[in-house]
Short mmCIF file of C-alpha atoms and ligand atoms in Angstrom, two decimals:
data_model
loop_
_atom_site.label_atom_id
_atom_site.label_comp_id
_atom_site.label_asym_id
_atom_site.label_seq_id
_atom_site.Cartn_x
_atom_site.Cartn_y
_atom_site.Cartn_z
CA UNK A 1 13.18 -12.12 -8.67
CA UNK A 2 10.76 -14.29 -6.75
CA UNK A 3 9.05 -13.63 -3.42
CA UNK A 4 6.22 -15.10 -1.36
CA UNK A 5 3.95 -13.29 1.07
CA UNK A 6 1.37 -14.41 3.59
CA UNK A 7 -1.43 -11.95 4.27
CA UNK A 8 -4.36 -12.26 6.67
CA UNK A 9 -7.98 -11.56 5.91
CA UNK A 10 -9.44 -8.95 8.22
CA UNK A 11 -12.79 -8.44 9.89
CA UNK A 12 -14.04 -4.88 10.19
CA UNK A 13 -15.58 -3.76 13.49
CA UNK A 14 -16.43 -0.38 11.94
CA UNK A 15 -17.13 -1.13 8.29
CA UNK A 16 -16.25 0.39 4.95
CA UNK A 17 -19.18 0.73 2.58
CA UNK A 18 -19.09 3.23 -0.28
CA UNK A 19 -16.32 4.94 -2.18
CA UNK A 20 -15.42 8.61 -2.48
CA UNK A 21 -13.49 7.83 -5.68
CA UNK A 22 -14.29 4.64 -7.62
CA UNK A 23 -10.98 4.18 -9.40
CA UNK A 24 -8.74 5.18 -6.47
CA UNK A 25 -10.88 3.10 -4.10
CA UNK A 26 -10.82 5.81 -1.45
CA UNK A 27 -13.68 5.27 1.03
CA UNK A 28 -16.51 7.47 2.23
CA UNK A 29 -15.67 6.69 5.86
CA UNK A 30 -12.91 5.61 8.24
CA UNK A 31 -12.97 1.94 9.26
CA UNK A 32 -11.38 -0.30 11.88
CA UNK A 33 -10.56 -4.01 11.73
CA UNK A 34 -8.70 -6.97 13.17
CA UNK A 35 -6.43 -9.19 11.11
CA UNK A 36 -7.23 -12.90 11.30
CA UNK A 37 -4.91 -15.81 12.08
CA UNK A 38 -7.13 -18.50 10.54
CA UNK A 39 -8.07 -17.00 7.18
CA UNK A 40 -5.24 -15.92 4.93
CA UNK A 41 -3.74 -15.92 1.44
CA UNK A 42 -0.29 -17.06 0.39
CA UNK A 43 1.02 -15.66 -2.89
CA UNK A 44 4.24 -16.26 -4.79
CA UNK A 45 5.21 -13.80 -7.52
CA UNK A 46 8.14 -14.21 -9.90
CA UNK A 47 9.20 -11.77 -12.59
CA UNK A 48 11.29 -13.31 -15.35
CA UNK A 49 12.62 -12.11 -18.73
CA UNK A 50 11.69 -15.52 -20.20
CA UNK A 51 7.94 -15.01 -19.59
CA UNK A 52 6.01 -13.84 -22.68
CA UNK A 53 2.90 -12.83 -20.72
CA UNK A 54 1.51 -12.63 -17.19
CA UNK A 55 0.24 -15.91 -15.77
CA UNK A 56 -2.11 -15.96 -12.80
CA UNK A 57 -3.10 -19.17 -11.05
CA UNK A 58 -5.31 -19.87 -8.03
CA UNK A 59 -4.62 -23.22 -6.36
CA UNK A 60 -7.77 -25.09 -5.26
CA UNK A 61 -10.01 -22.92 -7.41
CA UNK A 62 -10.24 -20.78 -10.49
CA UNK A 63 -10.12 -17.05 -11.17
CA UNK A 64 -12.71 -15.60 -13.55
CA UNK A 65 -11.41 -13.54 -16.49
CA UNK A 66 -12.41 -10.38 -14.62
CA UNK A 67 -10.51 -11.45 -11.50
CA UNK A 68 -7.42 -12.32 -13.56
CA UNK A 69 -7.60 -8.89 -15.24
CA UNK A 70 -7.81 -7.24 -11.80
CA UNK A 71 -4.68 -9.08 -10.63
CA UNK A 72 -2.86 -8.02 -13.82
CA UNK A 73 -3.86 -4.39 -13.20
CA UNK A 74 -2.27 -4.81 -9.75
CA UNK A 75 0.92 -6.15 -11.37
CA UNK A 76 0.94 -3.17 -13.74
CA UNK A 77 0.85 -0.73 -10.81
CA UNK A 78 3.72 -2.60 -9.11
CA UNK A 79 5.77 -2.67 -12.33
CA UNK A 80 5.19 1.00 -12.95
CA UNK A 81 6.27 2.00 -9.44
CA UNK A 82 9.30 -0.31 -9.49
CA UNK A 83 10.31 0.66 -13.03
CA UNK A 84 10.10 -2.86 -14.49
CA UNK A 85 8.63 -4.19 -17.73
CA UNK A 86 9.00 -7.89 -16.95
CA UNK A 87 6.04 -10.25 -17.06
CA UNK A 88 5.14 -12.21 -13.95
CA UNK A 89 3.91 -15.57 -12.80
CA UNK A 90 1.54 -15.39 -9.83
CA UNK A 91 0.43 -18.46 -7.87
CA UNK A 92 -1.90 -17.98 -4.93
CA UNK A 93 -3.88 -20.00 -2.41
CA UNK A 94 -6.49 -19.17 0.23
CA UNK A 95 -7.34 -20.97 3.45
CA UNK A 96 -11.00 -20.03 3.20
CA UNK A 97 -13.75 -19.88 0.54
CA UNK A 98 -13.13 -17.16 -2.01
CA UNK A 99 -15.89 -14.63 -2.50
CA UNK A 100 -17.95 -15.80 0.45
CA UNK A 101 -17.86 -12.40 2.09
CA UNK A 102 -14.84 -13.38 4.12
CA UNK A 103 -12.44 -10.87 2.62
CA UNK A 104 -10.50 -13.05 0.14
CA UNK A 105 -9.84 -9.97 -1.97
CA UNK A 106 -8.40 -8.15 1.06
CA UNK A 107 -5.83 -10.84 1.90
CA UNK A 108 -5.29 -11.47 -1.82
CA UNK A 109 -4.32 -7.92 -2.75
CA UNK A 110 -2.29 -7.46 0.44
CA UNK A 111 -0.29 -10.61 -0.40
CA UNK A 112 0.12 -9.59 -4.06
CA UNK A 113 1.35 -6.12 -3.11
CA UNK A 114 3.90 -7.30 -0.56
CA UNK A 115 5.22 -10.21 -2.67
CA UNK A 116 5.23 -8.20 -5.92
CA UNK A 117 7.34 -5.34 -4.61
CA UNK A 118 9.67 -7.77 -2.78
CA UNK A 119 10.17 -9.79 -5.97
CA UNK A 120 11.25 -6.63 -7.78
CA UNK A 121 13.38 -5.67 -4.76
CA UNK A 122 11.57 -2.37 -4.42
CA UNK A 123 11.34 -1.39 -0.78
CA UNK A 124 8.30 0.66 0.22
CA UNK A 125 7.18 1.98 3.62
CA UNK A 126 4.27 0.21 5.30
CA UNK A 127 2.12 3.26 4.58
CA UNK A 128 2.93 3.11 0.85
CA UNK A 129 2.20 -0.63 0.77
CA UNK A 130 -1.23 0.01 2.30
CA UNK A 131 -1.97 2.56 -0.42
CA UNK A 132 -1.00 0.13 -3.21
CA UNK A 133 -3.03 -2.67 -1.63
CA UNK A 134 -6.02 -0.30 -1.37
CA UNK A 135 -5.90 0.34 -5.12
CA UNK A 136 -6.49 -3.40 -5.68
CA UNK A 137 -9.26 -3.83 -3.12
CA UNK A 138 -10.12 -1.16 -0.56
CA UNK A 139 -10.13 -3.31 2.55
CA UNK A 140 -6.80 -4.91 1.50
CA UNK A 141 -4.98 -1.92 2.99
CA UNK A 142 -6.08 -3.08 6.45
CA UNK A 143 -4.41 -6.50 5.93
CA UNK A 144 -0.92 -4.97 5.77
CA UNK A 145 -0.30 -3.56 9.32
CA UNK A 146 -0.32 -5.74 12.46
CA UNK A 147 -3.23 -6.54 14.73
CA UNK A 148 -6.00 -3.97 15.12
CA UNK A 149 -5.93 -1.55 12.22
CA UNK A 150 -7.44 1.83 11.34
CA UNK A 151 -7.98 2.87 7.71
CA UNK A 152 -8.28 6.63 7.47
CA UNK A 153 -10.49 7.75 4.62
CA UNK A 154 -8.24 10.74 3.91
CA UNK A 155 -9.09 13.14 1.10
CA UNK A 156 -6.71 11.89 -1.61
CA UNK A 157 -4.89 8.71 -2.59
CA UNK A 158 -1.84 9.65 -0.50
CA UNK A 159 -3.86 10.40 2.64
CA UNK A 160 -6.06 7.28 2.51
CA UNK A 161 -3.92 4.65 4.23
CA UNK A 162 -3.99 2.15 7.10
CA UNK A 163 -1.97 1.87 10.32
CA UNK A 164 -1.80 -0.37 13.35
CA UNK A 165 -3.77 0.95 16.33
CA UNK A 166 -2.75 -1.96 18.58
CA UNK A 167 -0.55 -5.03 18.11
CA UNK A 168 -2.22 -8.48 18.22
CA UNK A 169 -1.12 -8.95 21.86
CA UNK A 170 -3.11 -5.92 23.05
CA UNK A 171 -6.37 -7.81 23.56
CA UNK A 172 -7.34 -11.48 23.26
CA UNK A 173 -10.30 -11.02 20.93
CA UNK A 174 -11.51 -14.07 18.99
CA UNK A 175 -13.39 -14.21 15.72
CA UNK A 176 -15.28 -17.46 15.27
CA UNK A 177 -16.09 -17.34 11.56
CA UNK A 178 -19.20 -19.41 10.93
CA UNK A 179 -19.51 -20.40 7.27
CA UNK A 180 -23.14 -21.07 6.35
CA UNK A 181 -22.67 -20.77 2.58
CA UNK A 182 -19.28 -21.06 0.87
CA UNK A 183 -20.49 -20.22 -2.63
CA UNK A 184 -19.50 -17.07 -4.50
CA UNK A 185 -21.62 -14.09 -3.43
CA UNK A 186 -24.06 -12.79 -6.04
CA UNK A 187 -23.20 -9.12 -5.97
CA UNK A 188 -19.55 -8.14 -5.50
CA UNK A 189 -18.62 -5.37 -3.08
CA UNK A 190 -17.29 -3.29 -5.97
CA UNK A 191 -20.64 -3.48 -7.76
CA UNK A 192 -22.68 -3.14 -4.58
CA UNK A 193 -20.93 0.05 -3.52
CA UNK A 194 -21.63 1.75 -6.85
CA UNK A 195 -25.25 2.37 -5.87
CA UNK A 196 -24.65 3.23 -2.19
CA UNK A 197 -25.90 6.79 -2.69
CA UNK A 198 -29.40 5.47 -3.52
CA UNK A 199 -29.92 4.53 0.14
CA UNK A 200 -31.75 7.21 2.12
CA UNK A 201 -29.76 6.07 5.19
CA UNK A 202 -26.28 6.75 3.80
CA UNK A 203 -26.01 10.32 5.12
CA UNK A 204 -27.12 9.22 8.58
CA UNK A 205 -24.54 6.43 8.61
CA UNK A 206 -21.71 8.71 7.50
CA UNK A 207 -22.50 11.27 10.18
CA UNK A 208 -22.54 8.57 12.91
CA UNK A 209 -19.16 7.06 12.02
CA UNK A 210 -16.70 9.63 13.48
CA UNK A 211 -18.33 9.32 16.94
CA UNK A 212 -18.46 5.54 16.64
CA UNK A 213 -14.76 5.38 15.66
CA UNK A 214 -13.83 7.49 18.64
CA UNK A 215 -15.92 5.50 21.09
CA UNK A 216 -14.87 2.06 19.87
CA UNK A 217 -11.21 3.10 20.03
CA UNK A 218 -11.73 4.07 23.66
CA UNK A 219 -13.39 0.73 24.47
CA UNK A 220 -10.38 -1.01 22.93
CA UNK A 221 -7.96 1.05 24.98
CA UNK A 222 -9.91 0.13 28.14
CA UNK A 223 -10.65 -3.43 26.98
CA UNK A 224 -14.33 -2.81 27.71
CA UNK A 225 -15.73 -5.78 25.80
CA UNK A 226 -19.46 -5.23 26.29
CA UNK A 227 -19.48 -1.65 25.02
CA UNK A 228 -17.04 -2.65 22.25
CA UNK A 229 -19.40 -5.41 21.13
CA UNK A 230 -22.44 -3.14 21.22
CA UNK A 231 -20.81 -0.54 18.97
CA UNK A 232 -19.49 -3.18 16.59
CA UNK A 233 -22.88 -4.87 16.21
CA UNK A 234 -24.61 -1.52 15.78
CA UNK A 235 -22.25 -0.61 12.96
CA UNK A 236 -22.79 -3.97 11.24
CA UNK A 237 -26.56 -3.54 11.33
CA UNK A 238 -26.18 0.05 10.18
CA UNK A 239 -24.13 -1.01 7.13
CA UNK A 240 -26.66 -3.72 6.27
CA UNK A 241 -29.50 -1.22 6.61
CA UNK A 242 -27.77 0.92 3.98
CA UNK A 243 -27.20 -2.14 1.77
CA UNK A 244 -30.79 -3.33 2.10
CA UNK A 245 -32.24 0.08 1.27
CA UNK A 246 -30.08 0.68 -1.82
CA UNK A 247 -31.73 0.48 -5.24
CA UNK A 248 -31.60 -2.38 -6.13
CA UNK A 249 -31.53 -3.72 -2.55
CA UNK A 250 -28.65 -5.93 -1.45
CA UNK A 251 -29.75 -8.77 0.81
CA UNK A 252 -26.73 -10.78 1.87
CA UNK A 253 -28.28 -12.77 4.74
CA UNK A 254 -29.89 -16.21 4.45
CA UNK A 255 -32.01 -18.19 6.90
CA UNK A 256 -28.99 -19.56 8.78
CA UNK A 257 -27.56 -16.03 9.09
CA UNK A 258 -30.79 -14.79 10.65
CA UNK A 259 -31.01 -17.78 13.00
CA UNK A 260 -27.48 -17.16 14.27
CA UNK A 261 -28.15 -13.43 14.74
CA UNK A 262 -31.21 -14.17 16.88
CA UNK A 263 -29.49 -16.95 18.79
CA UNK A 264 -26.52 -14.74 19.70
CA UNK A 265 -28.88 -12.24 21.33
CA UNK A 266 -30.34 -15.14 23.31
CA UNK A 267 -26.88 -16.32 24.42
CA UNK A 268 -26.09 -12.81 25.60
CA UNK A 269 -29.27 -12.61 27.58
CA UNK A 270 -28.21 -15.88 29.22
CA UNK A 271 -24.88 -14.32 30.28
CA UNK A 272 -22.52 -15.26 27.43
CA UNK A 273 -20.74 -12.13 26.13
CA UNK A 274 -20.61 -12.63 22.34
CA UNK A 275 -21.54 -10.28 19.49
CA UNK A 276 -21.94 -10.79 15.74
CA UNK A 277 -20.71 -8.99 12.68
CA UNK A 278 -21.39 -9.79 9.01
CA UNK A 279 -19.76 -8.60 5.76
CA UNK A 280 -21.13 -8.70 2.21
CA UNK A 281 -22.26 -12.31 2.44
CA UNK A 282 -24.27 -14.68 4.64
CA UNK A 283 -21.44 -15.90 6.88
CA UNK A 284 -21.34 -14.72 10.48
CA UNK A 285 -18.35 -13.66 12.55
CA UNK A 286 -18.93 -14.30 16.26
CA UNK A 287 -16.73 -12.00 18.29
CA UNK A 288 -15.86 -12.85 21.89
CA UNK A 289 -12.96 -12.75 24.34
CA UNK A 290 -10.56 -15.70 24.54
CA UNK A 291 -11.95 -16.78 27.91
CA UNK A 292 -15.41 -17.35 26.39
CA UNK A 293 -14.45 -19.06 23.11
CA UNK A 294 -15.01 -22.63 24.33
CA UNK A 295 -18.51 -21.76 25.59
CA UNK A 296 -19.44 -20.13 22.26
CA UNK A 297 -18.18 -23.17 20.33
CA UNK A 298 -20.18 -25.44 22.59
CA UNK A 299 -23.34 -23.38 22.09
CA UNK A 300 -22.78 -23.39 18.32
CA UNK A 301 -23.10 -27.19 18.22
CA UNK A 302 -26.87 -26.82 18.48
CA UNK A 303 -27.19 -24.57 15.42
CA UNK A 304 -28.23 -26.04 12.06
CA UNK A 305 -26.85 -24.99 8.69
CA UNK A 306 -23.22 -24.54 9.75
CA UNK A 307 -20.85 -25.76 7.00
CA UNK A 308 -17.52 -24.90 8.58
CA UNK A 309 -16.05 -22.96 11.50
CA UNK A 310 -12.79 -21.01 11.23
CA UNK A 311 -11.16 -19.92 14.51
CA UNK A 312 -9.24 -16.67 14.51
CA UNK A 313 -7.15 -14.64 16.90
CA UNK A 314 -5.68 -11.24 16.15
CA UNK A 315 -2.89 -11.67 13.61
CA UNK A 316 0.19 -9.89 12.41
CA UNK A 317 -0.16 -8.17 9.07
CA UNK A 318 1.15 -9.21 5.64
CA UNK A 319 4.74 -10.44 5.61
CA UNK A 320 7.33 -12.18 3.49
CA UNK A 321 7.80 -15.91 4.08
CA UNK A 322 10.57 -18.13 2.76
CA UNK A 323 8.55 -21.07 1.40
CA UNK A 324 7.47 -20.52 -2.23
CA UNK A 325 4.43 -22.03 -3.98
CA UNK A 326 6.49 -22.77 -7.14
O1 PMV B 409 -12.57 -3.96 -0.04
P1 PMV B 409 -13.81 -4.68 -0.44
O2 PMV B 409 -14.27 -4.34 -1.79
O3 PMV B 409 -13.64 -6.17 -0.24
O4 PMV B 409 -14.99 -4.22 0.56
C1 PMV B 409 -15.17 -4.69 1.85
C2 PMV B 409 -16.48 -4.26 2.41
C3 PMV B 409 -16.96 -4.98 3.64
O5 PMV B 409 -16.30 -6.22 3.81
C4 PMV B 409 -18.44 -5.26 3.48
C5 PMV B 409 -16.77 -4.14 4.90
C6 PMV B 409 -15.35 -3.99 5.38
O6 PMV B 409 -15.01 -2.90 5.84
O7 PMV B 409 -14.57 -4.96 5.33
#
């Protein structure tokens, strides 16, 4: 009764910000993302009659009490669905800084969901797995299917799930994740989303998303990188406008973030097709096509304040692997 899963983080091109239902973690809008080869979580779960309580361990780091409680709530949902009352041991590790706005909770809950059900030998459809992952962390549902993934907002728990729009081989898109601050972000996404309705720009954002989803999907079908990048960047700035105009305002960018944003526009003007997107933190994802990655990396050498660079291609979704962490 032990299983290990590897799940990718994902970067959203059309972003999720705001919940329709807080406890079900159903979103206010559809979103679209790419799974990442270079940023992932590996989790081993074992259920055993000899355990007297759940044990949760993060290698190379530490979970807060609140984070541990959230993992245990995830285990409870898995146990309930699989009809088990056994306690579990969970050991997990990330390849990237936790809580730095690079979707550690997405890969974390995707890996927990897939390994947990496998350990209890309960087989679920991919759609069901995305729904269970979503209950742990909304964006985690997008880390389950392969490649480029759509999360439909739906209008209930059963209709809010994720599916693969294109496999990783469809388009050679790169995400150069530029870490400018690896510390824990101040305001979590869960907390930040609670006040989303205080932004006067929320309604405008929500009405723009269906058209944006449709258009970006078309650019992906046609592999039209420039228009794809424009829509993606527009949606990032739109989400941050909502964040920054909430009460209290959420400012996730720092000086290095701003420098990179400005510099990218300059690179583009000089003929280098690269666009940025940013989640709930200061780190910047530079999105380009495979043919331009070396030029972007070269240009990045001149930027100050870069702590680490993580290179990503489009990845498969969460899957079972044979090597356990304990
Ligand atoms: O699922 P959460 O709570 O990690 O929220 C993710 C929200 C953003 O990363 C800011 C946007 C997105 O769609 O990934």
